[in-house]
Short mmCIF file of C-alpha atoms in Angstrom, two decimals:
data_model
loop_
_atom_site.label_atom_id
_atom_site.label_comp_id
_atom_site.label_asym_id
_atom_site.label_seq_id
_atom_site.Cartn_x
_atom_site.Cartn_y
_atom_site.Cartn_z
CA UNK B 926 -18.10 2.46 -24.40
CA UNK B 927 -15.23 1.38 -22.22
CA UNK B 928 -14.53 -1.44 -20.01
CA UNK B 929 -15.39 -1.97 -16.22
CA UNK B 930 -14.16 -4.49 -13.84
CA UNK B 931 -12.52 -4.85 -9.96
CA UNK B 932 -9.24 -4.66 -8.81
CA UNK B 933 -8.80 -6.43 -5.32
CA UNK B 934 -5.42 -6.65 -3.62
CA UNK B 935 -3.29 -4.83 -0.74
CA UNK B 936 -1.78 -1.20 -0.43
CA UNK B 937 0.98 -0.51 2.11
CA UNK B 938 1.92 2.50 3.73
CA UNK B 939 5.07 2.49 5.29
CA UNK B 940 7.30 4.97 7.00
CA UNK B 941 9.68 6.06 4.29
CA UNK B 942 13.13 6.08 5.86
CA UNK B 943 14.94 8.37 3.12
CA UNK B 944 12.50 11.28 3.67
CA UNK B 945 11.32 12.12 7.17
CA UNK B 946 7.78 12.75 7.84
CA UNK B 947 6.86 10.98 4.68
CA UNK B 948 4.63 7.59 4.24
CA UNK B 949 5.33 5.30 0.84
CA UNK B 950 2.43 3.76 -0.30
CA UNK B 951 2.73 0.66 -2.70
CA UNK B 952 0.09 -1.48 -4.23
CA UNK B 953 0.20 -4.83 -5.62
CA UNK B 954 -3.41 -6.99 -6.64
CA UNK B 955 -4.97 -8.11 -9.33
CA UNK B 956 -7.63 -6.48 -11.96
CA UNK B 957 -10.26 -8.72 -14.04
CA UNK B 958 -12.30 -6.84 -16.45
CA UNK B 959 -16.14 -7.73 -16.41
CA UNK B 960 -15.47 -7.96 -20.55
CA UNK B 961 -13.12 -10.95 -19.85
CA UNK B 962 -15.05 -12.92 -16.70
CA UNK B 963 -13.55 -16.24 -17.99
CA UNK B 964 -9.73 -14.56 -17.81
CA UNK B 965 -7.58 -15.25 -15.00
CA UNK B 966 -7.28 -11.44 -14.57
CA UNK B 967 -4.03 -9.45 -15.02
CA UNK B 968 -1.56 -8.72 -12.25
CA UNK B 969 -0.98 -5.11 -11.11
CA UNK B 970 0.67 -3.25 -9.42
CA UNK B 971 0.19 0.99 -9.31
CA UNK B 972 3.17 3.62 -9.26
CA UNK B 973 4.64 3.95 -5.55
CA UNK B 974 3.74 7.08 -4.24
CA UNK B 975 4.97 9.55 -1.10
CA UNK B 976 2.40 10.67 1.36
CA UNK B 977 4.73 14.08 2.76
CA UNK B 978 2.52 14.25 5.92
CA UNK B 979 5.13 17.17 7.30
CA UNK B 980 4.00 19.23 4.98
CA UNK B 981 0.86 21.39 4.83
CA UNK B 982 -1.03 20.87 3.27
CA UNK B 983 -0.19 17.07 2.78
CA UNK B 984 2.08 16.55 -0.05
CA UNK B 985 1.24 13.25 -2.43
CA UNK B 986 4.26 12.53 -5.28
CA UNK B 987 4.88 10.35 -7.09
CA UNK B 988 8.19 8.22 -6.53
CA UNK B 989 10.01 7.84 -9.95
CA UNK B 990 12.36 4.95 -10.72
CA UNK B 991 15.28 7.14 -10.08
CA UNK B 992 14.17 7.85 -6.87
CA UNK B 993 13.22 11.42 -7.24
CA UNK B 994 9.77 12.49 -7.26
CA UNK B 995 7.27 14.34 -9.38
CA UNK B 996 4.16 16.08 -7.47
CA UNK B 997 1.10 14.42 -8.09
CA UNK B 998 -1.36 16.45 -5.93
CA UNK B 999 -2.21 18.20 -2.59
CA UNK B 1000 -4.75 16.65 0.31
CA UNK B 1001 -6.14 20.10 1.46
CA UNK B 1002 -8.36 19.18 4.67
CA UNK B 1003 -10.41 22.17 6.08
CA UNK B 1004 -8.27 23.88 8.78
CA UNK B 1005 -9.69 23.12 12.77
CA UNK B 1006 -11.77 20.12 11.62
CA UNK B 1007 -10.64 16.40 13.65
CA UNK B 1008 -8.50 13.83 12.21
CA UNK B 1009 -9.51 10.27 12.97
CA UNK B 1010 -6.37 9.25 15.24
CA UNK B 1011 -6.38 5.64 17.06
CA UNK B 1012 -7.81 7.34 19.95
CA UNK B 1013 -10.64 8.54 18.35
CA UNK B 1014 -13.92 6.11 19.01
CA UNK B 1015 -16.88 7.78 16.71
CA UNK B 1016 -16.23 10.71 14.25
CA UNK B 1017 -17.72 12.58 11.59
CA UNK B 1018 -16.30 11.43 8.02
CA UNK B 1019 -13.79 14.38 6.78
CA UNK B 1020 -13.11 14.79 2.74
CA UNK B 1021 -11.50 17.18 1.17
CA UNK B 1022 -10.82 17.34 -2.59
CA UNK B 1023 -8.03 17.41 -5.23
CA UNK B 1024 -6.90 17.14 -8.88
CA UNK B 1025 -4.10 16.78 -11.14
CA UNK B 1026 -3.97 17.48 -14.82
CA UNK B 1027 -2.18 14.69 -16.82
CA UNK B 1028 -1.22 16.02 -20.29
CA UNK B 1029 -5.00 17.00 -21.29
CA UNK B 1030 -7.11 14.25 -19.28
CA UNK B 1031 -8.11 15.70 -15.63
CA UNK B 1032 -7.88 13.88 -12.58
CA UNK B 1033 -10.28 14.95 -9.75
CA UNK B 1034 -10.69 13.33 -6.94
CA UNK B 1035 -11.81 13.37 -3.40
CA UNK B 1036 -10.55 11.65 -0.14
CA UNK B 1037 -12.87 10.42 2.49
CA UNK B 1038 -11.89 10.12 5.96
CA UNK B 1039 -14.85 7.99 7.23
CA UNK B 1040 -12.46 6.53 10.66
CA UNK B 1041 -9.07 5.75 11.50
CA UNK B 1042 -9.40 2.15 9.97
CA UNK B 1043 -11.36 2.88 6.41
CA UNK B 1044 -10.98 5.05 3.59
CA UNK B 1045 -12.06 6.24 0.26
CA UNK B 1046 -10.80 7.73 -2.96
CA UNK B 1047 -13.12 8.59 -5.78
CA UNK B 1048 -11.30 9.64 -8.97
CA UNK B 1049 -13.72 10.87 -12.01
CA UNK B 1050 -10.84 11.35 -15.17
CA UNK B 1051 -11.85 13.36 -18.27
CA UNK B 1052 -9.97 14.31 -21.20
CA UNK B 1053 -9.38 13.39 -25.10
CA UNK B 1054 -7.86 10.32 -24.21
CA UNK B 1055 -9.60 8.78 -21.27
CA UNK B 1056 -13.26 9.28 -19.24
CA UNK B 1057 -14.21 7.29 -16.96
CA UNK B 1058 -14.37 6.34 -12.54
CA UNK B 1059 -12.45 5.13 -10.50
CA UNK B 1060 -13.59 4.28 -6.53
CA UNK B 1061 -11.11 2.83 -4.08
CA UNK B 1062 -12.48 1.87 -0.86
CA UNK B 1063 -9.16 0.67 1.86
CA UNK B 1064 -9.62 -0.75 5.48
CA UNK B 1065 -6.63 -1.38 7.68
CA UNK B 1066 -5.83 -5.17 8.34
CA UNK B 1067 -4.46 -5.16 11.70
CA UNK B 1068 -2.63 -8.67 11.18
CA UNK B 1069 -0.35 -6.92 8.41
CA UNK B 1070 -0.38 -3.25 9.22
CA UNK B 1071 -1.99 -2.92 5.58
CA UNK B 1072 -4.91 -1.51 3.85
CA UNK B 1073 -6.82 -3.03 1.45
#
């Protein structure tokens, strides 16, 4: 079997002044493994990625230490379905789905839309090397223009 635990910490997403139309997202936390519950958990911090929200359908790369960057995956939403936007008060929750093979091991995930302020990513990975879940849930906090 493999191991399990929770990651808590802060994501950004921040207008990316080198490419237009594009949002960097950056995450920094902490992950303790429910093997280890007596362990001061292990800092982390995810690759930066670039949200191209110009493109469609919404471009996510990754951004490599040189600067350059290496497609990850697409965010496909259904054409004539509602964003949440600020101005929306009550809406439906919109997903749409993705994946990205890494060597052999599959990535597939899908992004939830539940409002303007919360989010989810569900990741299910499956290859020779690696099987397992990953859920992210984010909600915006106001007082740092983050999600978490």
């Amino acid at each position: 079997g493999g191991s399990s635990g929770v990651w808590t910490g802060d994501a950004y997403f921040v207008e990316d002044a080198s490419r237009p139309g594009c949002l960097r997202y950056t995450e920094q936390g902490r992950l303790t493994l429910d093997s280890m519950p007596n362990q001061p958990g292990f800092e982390s911090a995810g690759k930066p990625l670039s949200y191209n929200l110009g493109a469609d359908p919404i471009r996510v790369s990754f951004i490599e230490t040189t600067g350059g960057l290496s497609f990850f995956h697409e965010l496909s939403f259904d054409p004539g379905i509602s964003l949440p936007s600020p101005d929306t008060i009550e809406c439906d929750a919109v997903a749409c789905s993705f994946s990205h093979l890494c060597v052999k091991d599959l990535y597939s995930g899908t992004m939830t839309l539940h409002d303007w302020e919360h989010f989810q990513l569900q990741w299910r990975v499956f290859g020779p090397v690696k099987d397992g879940r990953v859920q992210q849930s984010f909600r915006r906090l106001e007082s740092r223009q983050a999600f978490s």
